[in-house]
Structures are given as structure tokens and as C-alpha cells.
CSV table of C-alpha atoms and ligand atoms in Angstrom, one decimal:
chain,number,residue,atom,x,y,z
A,124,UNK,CA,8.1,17.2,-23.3
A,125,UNK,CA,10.3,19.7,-24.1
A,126,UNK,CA,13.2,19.0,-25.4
A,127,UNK,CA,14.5,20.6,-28.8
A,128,UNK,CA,16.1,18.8,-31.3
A,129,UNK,CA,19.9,18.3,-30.6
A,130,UNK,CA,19.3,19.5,-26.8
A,131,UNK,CA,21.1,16.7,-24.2
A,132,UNK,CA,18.2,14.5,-23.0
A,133,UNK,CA,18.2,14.5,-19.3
A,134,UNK,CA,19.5,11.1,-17.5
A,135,UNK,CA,17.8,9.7,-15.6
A,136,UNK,CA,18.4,6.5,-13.4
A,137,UNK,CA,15.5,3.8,-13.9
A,138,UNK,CA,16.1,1.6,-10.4
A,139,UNK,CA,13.9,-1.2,-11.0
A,140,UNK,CA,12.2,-3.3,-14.5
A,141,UNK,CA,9.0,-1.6,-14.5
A,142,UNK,CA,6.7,-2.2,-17.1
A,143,UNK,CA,7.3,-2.7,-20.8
A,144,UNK,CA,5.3,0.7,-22.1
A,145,UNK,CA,6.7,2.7,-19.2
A,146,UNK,CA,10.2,1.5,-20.0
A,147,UNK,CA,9.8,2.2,-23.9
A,148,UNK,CA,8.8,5.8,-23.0
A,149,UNK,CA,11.6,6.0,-20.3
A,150,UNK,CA,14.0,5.3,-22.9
A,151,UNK,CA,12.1,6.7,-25.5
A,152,UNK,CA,12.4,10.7,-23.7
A,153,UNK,CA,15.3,10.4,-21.4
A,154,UNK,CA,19.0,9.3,-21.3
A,155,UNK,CA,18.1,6.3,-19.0
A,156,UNK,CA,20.1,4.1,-17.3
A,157,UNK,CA,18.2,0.9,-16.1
A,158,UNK,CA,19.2,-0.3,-13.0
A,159,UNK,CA,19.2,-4.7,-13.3
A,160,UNK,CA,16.5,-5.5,-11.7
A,161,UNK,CA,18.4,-9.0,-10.5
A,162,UNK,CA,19.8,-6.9,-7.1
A,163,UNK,CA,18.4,-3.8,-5.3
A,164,UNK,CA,19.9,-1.0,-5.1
A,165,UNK,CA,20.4,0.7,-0.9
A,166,UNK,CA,22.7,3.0,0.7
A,167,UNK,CA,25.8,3.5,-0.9
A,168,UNK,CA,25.3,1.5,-3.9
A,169,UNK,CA,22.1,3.4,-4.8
A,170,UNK,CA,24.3,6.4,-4.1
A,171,UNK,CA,26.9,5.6,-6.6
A,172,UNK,CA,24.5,4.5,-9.1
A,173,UNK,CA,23.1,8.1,-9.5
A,174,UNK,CA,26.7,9.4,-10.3
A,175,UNK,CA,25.8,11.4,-13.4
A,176,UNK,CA,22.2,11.7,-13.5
A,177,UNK,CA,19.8,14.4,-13.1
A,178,UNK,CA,16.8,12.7,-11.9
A,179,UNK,CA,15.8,9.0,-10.2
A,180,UNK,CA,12.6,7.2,-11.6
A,181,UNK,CA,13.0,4.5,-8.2
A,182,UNK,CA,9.9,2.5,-6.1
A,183,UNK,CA,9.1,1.4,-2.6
A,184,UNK,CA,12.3,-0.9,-2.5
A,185,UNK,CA,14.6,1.8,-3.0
A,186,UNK,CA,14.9,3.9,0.4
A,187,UNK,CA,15.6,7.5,0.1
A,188,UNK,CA,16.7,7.6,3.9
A,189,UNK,CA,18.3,10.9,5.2
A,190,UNK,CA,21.3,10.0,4.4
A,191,UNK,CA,21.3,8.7,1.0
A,192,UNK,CA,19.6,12.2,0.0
A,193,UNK,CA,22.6,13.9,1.7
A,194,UNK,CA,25.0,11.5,-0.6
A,195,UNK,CA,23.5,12.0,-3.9
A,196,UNK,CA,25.4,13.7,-6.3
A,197,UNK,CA,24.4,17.5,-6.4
A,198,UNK,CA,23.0,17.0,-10.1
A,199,UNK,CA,20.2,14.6,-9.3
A,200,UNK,CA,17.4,17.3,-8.4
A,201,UNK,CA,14.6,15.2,-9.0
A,202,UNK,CA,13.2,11.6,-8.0
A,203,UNK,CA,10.0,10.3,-8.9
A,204,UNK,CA,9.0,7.4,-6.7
A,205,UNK,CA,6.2,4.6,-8.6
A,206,UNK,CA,4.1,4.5,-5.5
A,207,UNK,CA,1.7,6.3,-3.9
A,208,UNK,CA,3.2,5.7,-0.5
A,209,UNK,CA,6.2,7.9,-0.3
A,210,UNK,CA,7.5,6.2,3.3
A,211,UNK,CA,10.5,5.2,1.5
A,212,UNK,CA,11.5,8.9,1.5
A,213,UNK,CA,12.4,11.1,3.9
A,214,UNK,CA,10.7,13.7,2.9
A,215,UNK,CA,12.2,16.0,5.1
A,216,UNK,CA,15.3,15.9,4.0
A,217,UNK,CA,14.5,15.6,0.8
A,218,UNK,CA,12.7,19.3,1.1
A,219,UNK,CA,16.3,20.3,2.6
A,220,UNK,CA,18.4,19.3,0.4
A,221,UNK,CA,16.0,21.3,-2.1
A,222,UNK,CA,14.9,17.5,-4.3
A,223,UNK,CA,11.8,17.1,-5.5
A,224,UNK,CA,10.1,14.4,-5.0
A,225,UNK,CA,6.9,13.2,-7.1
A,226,UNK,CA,4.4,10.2,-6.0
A,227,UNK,CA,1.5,8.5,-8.0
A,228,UNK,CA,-1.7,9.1,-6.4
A,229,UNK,CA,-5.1,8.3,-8.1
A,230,UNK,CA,-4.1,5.7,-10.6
A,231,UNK,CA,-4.1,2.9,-8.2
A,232,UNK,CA,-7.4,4.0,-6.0
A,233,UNK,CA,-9.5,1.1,-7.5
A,234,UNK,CA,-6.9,-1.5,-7.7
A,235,UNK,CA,-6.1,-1.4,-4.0
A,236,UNK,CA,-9.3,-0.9,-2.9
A,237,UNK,CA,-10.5,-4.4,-4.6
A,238,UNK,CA,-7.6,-6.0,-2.8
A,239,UNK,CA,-9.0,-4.7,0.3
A,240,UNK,CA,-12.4,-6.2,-0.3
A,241,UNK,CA,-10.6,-9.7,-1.3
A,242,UNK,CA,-8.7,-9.9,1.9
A,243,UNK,CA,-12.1,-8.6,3.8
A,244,UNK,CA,-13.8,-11.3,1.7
A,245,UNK,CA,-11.2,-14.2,1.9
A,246,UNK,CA,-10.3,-13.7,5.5
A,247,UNK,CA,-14.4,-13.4,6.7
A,248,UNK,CA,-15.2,-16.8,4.7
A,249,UNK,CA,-12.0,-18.7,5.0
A,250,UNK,CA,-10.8,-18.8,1.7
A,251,UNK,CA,-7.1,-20.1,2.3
A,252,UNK,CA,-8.5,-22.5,4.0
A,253,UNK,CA,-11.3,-23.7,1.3
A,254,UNK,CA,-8.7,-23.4,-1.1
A,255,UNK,CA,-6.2,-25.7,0.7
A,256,UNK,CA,-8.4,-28.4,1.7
A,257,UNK,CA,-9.6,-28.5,-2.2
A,258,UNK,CA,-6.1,-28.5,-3.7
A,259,UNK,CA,-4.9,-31.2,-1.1
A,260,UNK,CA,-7.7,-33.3,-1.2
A,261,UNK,CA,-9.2,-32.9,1.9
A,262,UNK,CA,-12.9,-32.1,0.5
A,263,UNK,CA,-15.2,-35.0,1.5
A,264,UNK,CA,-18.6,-33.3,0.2
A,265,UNK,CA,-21.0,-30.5,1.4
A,266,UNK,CA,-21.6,-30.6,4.7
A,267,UNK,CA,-24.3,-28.2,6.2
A,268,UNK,CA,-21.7,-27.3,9.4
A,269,UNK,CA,-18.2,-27.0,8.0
A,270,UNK,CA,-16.1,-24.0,6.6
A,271,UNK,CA,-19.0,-21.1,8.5
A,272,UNK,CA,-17.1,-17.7,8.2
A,273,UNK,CA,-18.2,-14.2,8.7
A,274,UNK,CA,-20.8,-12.5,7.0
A,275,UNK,CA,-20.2,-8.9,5.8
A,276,UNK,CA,-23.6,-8.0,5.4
A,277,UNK,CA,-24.6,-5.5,7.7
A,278,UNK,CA,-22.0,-5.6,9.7
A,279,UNK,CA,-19.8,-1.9,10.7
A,280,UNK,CA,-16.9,-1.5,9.1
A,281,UNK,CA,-14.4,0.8,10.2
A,282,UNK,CA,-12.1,2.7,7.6
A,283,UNK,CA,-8.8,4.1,9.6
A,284,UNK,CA,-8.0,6.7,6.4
A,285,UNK,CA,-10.5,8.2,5.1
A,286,UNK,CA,-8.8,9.3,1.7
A,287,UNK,CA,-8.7,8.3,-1.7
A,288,UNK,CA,-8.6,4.6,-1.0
A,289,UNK,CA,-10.2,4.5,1.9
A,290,UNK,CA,-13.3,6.1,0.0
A,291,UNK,CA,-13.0,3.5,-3.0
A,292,UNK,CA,-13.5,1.1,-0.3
A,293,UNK,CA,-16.0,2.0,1.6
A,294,UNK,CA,-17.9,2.7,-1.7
A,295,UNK,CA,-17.3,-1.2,-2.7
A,296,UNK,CA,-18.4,-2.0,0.7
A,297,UNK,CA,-21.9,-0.1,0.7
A,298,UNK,CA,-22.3,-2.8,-2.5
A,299,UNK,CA,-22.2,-5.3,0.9
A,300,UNK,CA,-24.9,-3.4,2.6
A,301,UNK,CA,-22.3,-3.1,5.3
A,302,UNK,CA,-22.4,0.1,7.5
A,303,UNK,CA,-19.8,2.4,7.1
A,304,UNK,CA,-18.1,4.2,10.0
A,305,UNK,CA,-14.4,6.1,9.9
A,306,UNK,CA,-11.8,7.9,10.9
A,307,UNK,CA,-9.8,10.4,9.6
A,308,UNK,CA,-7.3,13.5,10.4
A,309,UNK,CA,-10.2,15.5,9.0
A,310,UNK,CA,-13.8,15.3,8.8
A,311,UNK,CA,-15.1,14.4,5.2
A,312,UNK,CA,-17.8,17.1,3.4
A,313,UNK,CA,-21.6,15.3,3.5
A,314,UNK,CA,-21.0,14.4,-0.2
A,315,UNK,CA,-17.7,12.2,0.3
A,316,UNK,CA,-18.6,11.1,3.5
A,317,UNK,CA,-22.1,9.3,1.6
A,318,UNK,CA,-24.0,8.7,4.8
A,319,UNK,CA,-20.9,7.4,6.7
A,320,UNK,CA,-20.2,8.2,10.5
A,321,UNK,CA,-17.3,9.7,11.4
A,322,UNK,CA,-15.5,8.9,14.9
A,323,UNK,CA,-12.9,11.8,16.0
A,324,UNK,CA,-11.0,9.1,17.3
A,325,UNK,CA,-9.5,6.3,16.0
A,326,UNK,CA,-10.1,4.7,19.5
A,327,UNK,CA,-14.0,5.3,19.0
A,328,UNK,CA,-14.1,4.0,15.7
A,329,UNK,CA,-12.5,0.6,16.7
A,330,UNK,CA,-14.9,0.0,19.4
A,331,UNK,CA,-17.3,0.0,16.6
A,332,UNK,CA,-15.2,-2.0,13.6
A,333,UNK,CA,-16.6,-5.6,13.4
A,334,UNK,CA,-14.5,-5.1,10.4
A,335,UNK,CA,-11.2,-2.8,10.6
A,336,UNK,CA,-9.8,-1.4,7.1
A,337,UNK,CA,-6.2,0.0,7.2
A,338,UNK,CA,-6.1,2.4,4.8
A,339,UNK,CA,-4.2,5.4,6.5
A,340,UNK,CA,-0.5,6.5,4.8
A,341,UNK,CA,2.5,5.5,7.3
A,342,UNK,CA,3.8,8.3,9.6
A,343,UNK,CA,6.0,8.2,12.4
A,344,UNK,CA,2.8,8.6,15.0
A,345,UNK,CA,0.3,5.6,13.8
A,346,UNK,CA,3.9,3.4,13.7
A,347,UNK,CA,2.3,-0.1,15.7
A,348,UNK,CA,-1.2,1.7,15.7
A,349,UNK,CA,-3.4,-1.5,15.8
A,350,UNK,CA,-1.5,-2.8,19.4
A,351,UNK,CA,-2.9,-4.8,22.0
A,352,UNK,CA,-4.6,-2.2,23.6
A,353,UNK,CA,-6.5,-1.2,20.6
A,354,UNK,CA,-7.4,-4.6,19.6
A,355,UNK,CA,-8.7,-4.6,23.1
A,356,UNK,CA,-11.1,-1.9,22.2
A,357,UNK,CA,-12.4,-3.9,18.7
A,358,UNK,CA,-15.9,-5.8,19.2
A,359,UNK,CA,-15.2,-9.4,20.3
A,360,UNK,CA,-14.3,-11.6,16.7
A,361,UNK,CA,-13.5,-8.6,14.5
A,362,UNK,CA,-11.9,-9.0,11.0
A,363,UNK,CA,-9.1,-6.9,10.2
A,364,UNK,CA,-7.2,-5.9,7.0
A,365,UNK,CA,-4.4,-3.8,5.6
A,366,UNK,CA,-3.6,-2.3,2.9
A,367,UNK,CA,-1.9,0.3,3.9
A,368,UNK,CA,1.7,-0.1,5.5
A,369,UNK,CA,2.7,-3.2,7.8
A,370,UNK,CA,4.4,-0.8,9.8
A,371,UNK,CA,0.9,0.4,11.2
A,372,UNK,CA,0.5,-3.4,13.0
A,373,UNK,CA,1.6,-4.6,15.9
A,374,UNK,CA,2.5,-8.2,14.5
A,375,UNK,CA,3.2,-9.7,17.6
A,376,UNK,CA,-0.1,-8.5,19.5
A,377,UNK,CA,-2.0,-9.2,16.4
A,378,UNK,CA,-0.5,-13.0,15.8
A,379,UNK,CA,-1.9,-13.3,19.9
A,380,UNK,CA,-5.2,-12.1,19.0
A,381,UNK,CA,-5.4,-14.2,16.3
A,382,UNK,CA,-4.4,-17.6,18.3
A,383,UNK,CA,-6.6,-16.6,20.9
A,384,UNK,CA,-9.8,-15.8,18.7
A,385,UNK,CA,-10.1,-12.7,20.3
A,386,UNK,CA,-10.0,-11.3,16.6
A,387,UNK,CA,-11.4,-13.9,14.1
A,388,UNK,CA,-9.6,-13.4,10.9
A,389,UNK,CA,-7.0,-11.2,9.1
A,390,UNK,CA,-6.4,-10.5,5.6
A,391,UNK,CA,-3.1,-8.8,4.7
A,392,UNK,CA,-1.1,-7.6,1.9
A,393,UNK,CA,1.5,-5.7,3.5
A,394,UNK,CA,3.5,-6.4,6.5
A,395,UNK,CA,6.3,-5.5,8.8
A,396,UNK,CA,9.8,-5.8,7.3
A,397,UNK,CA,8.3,-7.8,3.9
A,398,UNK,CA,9.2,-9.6,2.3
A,399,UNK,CA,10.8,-11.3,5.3
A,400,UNK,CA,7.5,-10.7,7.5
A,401,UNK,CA,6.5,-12.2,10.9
A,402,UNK,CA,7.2,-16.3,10.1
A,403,UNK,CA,4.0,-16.8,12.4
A,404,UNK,CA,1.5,-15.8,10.0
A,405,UNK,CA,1.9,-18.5,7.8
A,406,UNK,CA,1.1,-21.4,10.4
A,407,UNK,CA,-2.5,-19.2,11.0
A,408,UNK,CA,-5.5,-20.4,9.2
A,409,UNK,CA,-7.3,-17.8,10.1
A,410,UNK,CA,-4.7,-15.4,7.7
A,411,UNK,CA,-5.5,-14.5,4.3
A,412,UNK,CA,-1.7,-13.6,3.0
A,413,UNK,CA,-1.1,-11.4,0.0
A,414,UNK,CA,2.5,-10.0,-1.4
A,415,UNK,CA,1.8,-6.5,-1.5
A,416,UNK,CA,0.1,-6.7,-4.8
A,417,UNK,CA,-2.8,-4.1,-3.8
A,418,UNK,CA,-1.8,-1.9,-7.6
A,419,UNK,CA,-0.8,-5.1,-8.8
A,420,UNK,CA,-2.8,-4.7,-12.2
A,421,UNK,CA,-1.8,-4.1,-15.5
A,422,UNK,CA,-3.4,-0.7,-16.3
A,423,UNK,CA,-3.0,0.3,-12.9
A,424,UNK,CA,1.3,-0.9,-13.0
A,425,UNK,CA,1.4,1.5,-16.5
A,426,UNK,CA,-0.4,4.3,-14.6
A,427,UNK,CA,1.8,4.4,-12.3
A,428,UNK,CA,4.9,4.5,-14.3
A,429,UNK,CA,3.3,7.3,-16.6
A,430,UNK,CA,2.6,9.3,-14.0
A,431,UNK,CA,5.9,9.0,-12.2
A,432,UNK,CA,7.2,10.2,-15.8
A,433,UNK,CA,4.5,12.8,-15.9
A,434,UNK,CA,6.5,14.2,-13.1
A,435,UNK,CA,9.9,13.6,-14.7
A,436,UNK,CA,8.6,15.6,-17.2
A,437,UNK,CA,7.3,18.2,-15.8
A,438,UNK,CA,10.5,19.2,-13.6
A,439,UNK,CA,12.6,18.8,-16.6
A,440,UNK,CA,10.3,21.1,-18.7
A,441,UNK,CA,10.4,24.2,-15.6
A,442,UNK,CA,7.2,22.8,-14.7
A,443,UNK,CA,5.4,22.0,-10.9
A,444,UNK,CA,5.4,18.4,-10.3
A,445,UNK,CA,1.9,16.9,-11.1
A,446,UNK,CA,1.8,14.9,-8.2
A,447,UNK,CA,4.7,16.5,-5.9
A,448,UNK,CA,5.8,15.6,-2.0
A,449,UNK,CA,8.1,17.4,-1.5
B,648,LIG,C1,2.1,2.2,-3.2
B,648,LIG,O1,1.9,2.8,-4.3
B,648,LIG,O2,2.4,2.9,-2.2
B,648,LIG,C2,1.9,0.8,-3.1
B,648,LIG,O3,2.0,0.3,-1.9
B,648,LIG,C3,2.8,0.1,-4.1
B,648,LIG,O4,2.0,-0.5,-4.9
């Protein structure tokens, strides 16, 4: 970056332990404070914390709400959030308040997407429950009737997001011989879109999706998208996953459908309020649960903390932000 010899290093406040290269390099090129990672930091406290700084290097459990933006201390005029979902931050406000705001998009594509085809995977063939009856010794034998799940191949999936992830899955999922079909604010060009059909509406493409993927960014209009009305729509026994944002679920409509069979199986990483989600989902067999871990790799954990330095470093240097929101 940079920074001539003798010049002040900018500070920056680190909000959470992130990984061990990404922390070296934090402190290696900035005056960093790091935040304990024993509490988090909201609201006021996050507030006060940036008291000095000139930039925040934060994640998805920090929320940049309208009104910690408007508290911040004028000389914090950057933040650069370790996620590629940037619902955390009201970006709005942000943009008003004139702070930039940087994401980290690419580096976790593949990651997420492989979570998406274990959930599709352990959800369609039971694999909480194959697991539990192993580990509790409830495993008599093979038996030529008992644990029959889903098969993926050939079956439609439907991708609700079409972009970078939502791609990276429906590319793994081809390697299932399943049939892709999607929606998406925009129509993909031929190449991207590989021989997959495209449904203007998210309503059409969910009376298609034996399997639902939920890859789509949350906004204020998809906020409880997948409702009982639109699992209404879904072919009888569907399989549904997220990725995404638990926001985009209606857990109460989908814990009925799931009691009732009406949809056979869900796998999901993110939920509604997590980590204190929906205490329901946990007495369903037919749930494959995951902690949000869909970048939850090694490379892909440094990748992200880079990058959100990339952009660090670029606003510091006069620079556009690499990956910038707002
Ligand atoms: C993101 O980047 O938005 C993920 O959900 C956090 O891994």
C-alpha cells in the first residue's frame, strides 16, 4: 500500500478474530485495534469502539443499522465488511453519510456452493438421520426398505438467484444430471445460462422446483419469500435449501410443510434470527441443520479477509474500492 516511511498508519478497528494470515497483515499495514472476539460489538458499544479510527474491517455479526452509521465518529470513512452479503449494512445510509463500504464477492463462490449441494444431498438421502441412528446404535443391518430418500438425478432444480453462486451451483448440479431451471432479476446471456431455463417469475419457477436452491442476496422485497403460498405452488415432496439469508423463509409455514410432508426435506445453513433460530427445526428429521458455515473453509476464510483488506487498502491509498457497495 502506500504508506511512506514515517507517514501515520491508518487505524483501523478489527471487530472480530479473523483468521491468523489476515490478522498478521491487519496488524502488519494498519494501526489496528482488535476488537476481543469473547463479546460482540452492537449499537452503541460498536459506536464507541470506532472513537479514533479511520476505517472498520467488521463481519455479518456487526450491524451497520442506520443509526450506528449516523453515530460513528466523523473520521471512520471507510468499512470493509468480511462477507459477501452486505445485509448487515444499510447501505443507504451508509451512501449518505458519504462511507464506503466494501464486500467480498468471488472468493467464497465455490465454498458456498458445495454447502449448497451437501444440504441438497444430506436432506434428499437423510443423512442426519443415517448419521444418528449409526452414532446411537440404532443400525440393525442393511435392509432393502429402510432409509429411501430422494434421488437428484434428473430431477428440476430451481435456482432463486441466478448469480455468482447460484451459477457455481447449478454447474455442480449438471454433475447430477439434474435439470436446471431459474430465476433471476435478469435474464442470463446463452453462455452463463449453459442450457438452463429461465422462468420470469419466481412463482413459475417454483411450480417447476422438485428441488428449490436459495441463492438470491436479502432485500427488503423477497423478506419471507418462500411462504405458504409459494410452497403451495412447489411440486408435491420438494426439497428445499438455503444458503442465502434465513430472512428469505417463512420458518413457520416451512416447519408446517415440513410436518405435514407436503415438502419432503430441508437442508439449511442460515436461518431467521441465528444463531437463536426457530427451536422447531431441531425436533424435524426431515432437517439437515448447518451453522452458517457455507465460506466456512480455510482458503476461502483468508480470501475473504484479504480482500476486505484489498479494499482497506485501496481507500487508504485514494483508490476505488475493489469490491465497493456503497
Ligand atoms: C457472506 O459472506 O455473506 C456469508 O454469509 C458469510 O460467510
Amino acid at each position: 500500500m502506500n504508506d511512506p516511511q514515517n507517514a501515520r498508519k491508518p487505524k483501523i478497528l478489527v471487530t472480530r478474530r479473523f483468521p491468523d494470515a489476515v490478522m498478521a497483515r491487519a496488524a502488519r499495514d494498519y494501526d489496528a485495534t482488535f476488537h476481543d472476539d469473547s463479546t460482540l460489538l452492537s449499537g452503541d458499544a460498536l459506536v464507541r469502539a470506532c472513537e479514533g479510527q479511520d476505517g472498520l474491517f467488521f463481519s455479518p455479526t456487526e450491524k451497520l443499522t442506520a443509526e450506528v452509521i449516523a453515530g460513528l465518529p466523523e473520521s471512520v470513512k471507510v468499512a470493509a465488511t468480511f462477507s459477501v452479503g452486505v445485509d448487515h449494512v444499510d447501505l443507504e445510509a451508509a451512501r449518505a453519510r458519504g462511507l464506503k463500504v466494501g464486500n467480498t464477492p468471488d472468493v467464497l463462490t465455490d465454498a458456498t456452493a458445495d454447502i449448497a449441494l451437501l444440504l441438497m444431498l444430506g436432506a434428499a438421502r437423510r443423512a442426519y438421520e443415517g448419521e444418528r441412528m449409526v452414532r446411537e446404535e440404532r443400525w440393525y443391518g442393511w435392509s432393502p426398505t429402510e432409509m429411501l430418500g430422494i434421488h437428484m438425478s434428473g430431477k428440476r432444480l430451481g435456482i432463486l438467484g441466478m448469480g455468482r453462486i447460484g451459477q457455481a451451483v447449478a454447474r455442480r448440479a449438471r454433475g447430477f444430471d439434474m435439470e436446471i431451471h431459474y430465476h433471476n432479476r435478469s435474464r442470463l446471456s446463452p453462455d452463463l445460462e449453459a442450457g438452463a431455463t429461465y422462468h420470469e417469475s419466481p412463482d413459475d419457477l417454483l411450480k417447476v422446483s422438485q428441488f428449490l436452491s436459495i441463492n438470491a442476496p436479502a432485500t427488503k422485497e423477497n423478506h419471507h419469500f418462500l411462504n405458504a403460498e409459494r410452497i403451495a405452488l412447489l411440486p408435491e415432496r420438494a426439497v428445499v435449501v438455503n444458503t442465502a439469508r434465513g430472512t428469505l423463509v417463512k420458518d413457520e409455514d416451512l416447519i408446517a410443510a415440513l410436518r405435514s410432508g407436503r415438502i419432503a426435506a430441508a437442508g439449511l445453513d442460515v436461518f431467521e434470527g441465528e444463531p437463536k433460530i426457530n427451536p422447531v427445526y431441531k425436533d424435524l428429521s426431515n432437517c439437515f441443520l448447518l451453522p452458517h458455515m457455507g465460506s466456512a473453509t480455510e482458503e476461502t476464510r483468508d480470501a475473504m479477509g484479504f480482500k476486505a483488506l484489498d479494499n482497506l487498502d485501496a481507500f487508504f491509498a485514494g483508490k476505488p474500492l475493489p469490491a465497493e457497495v456503497a
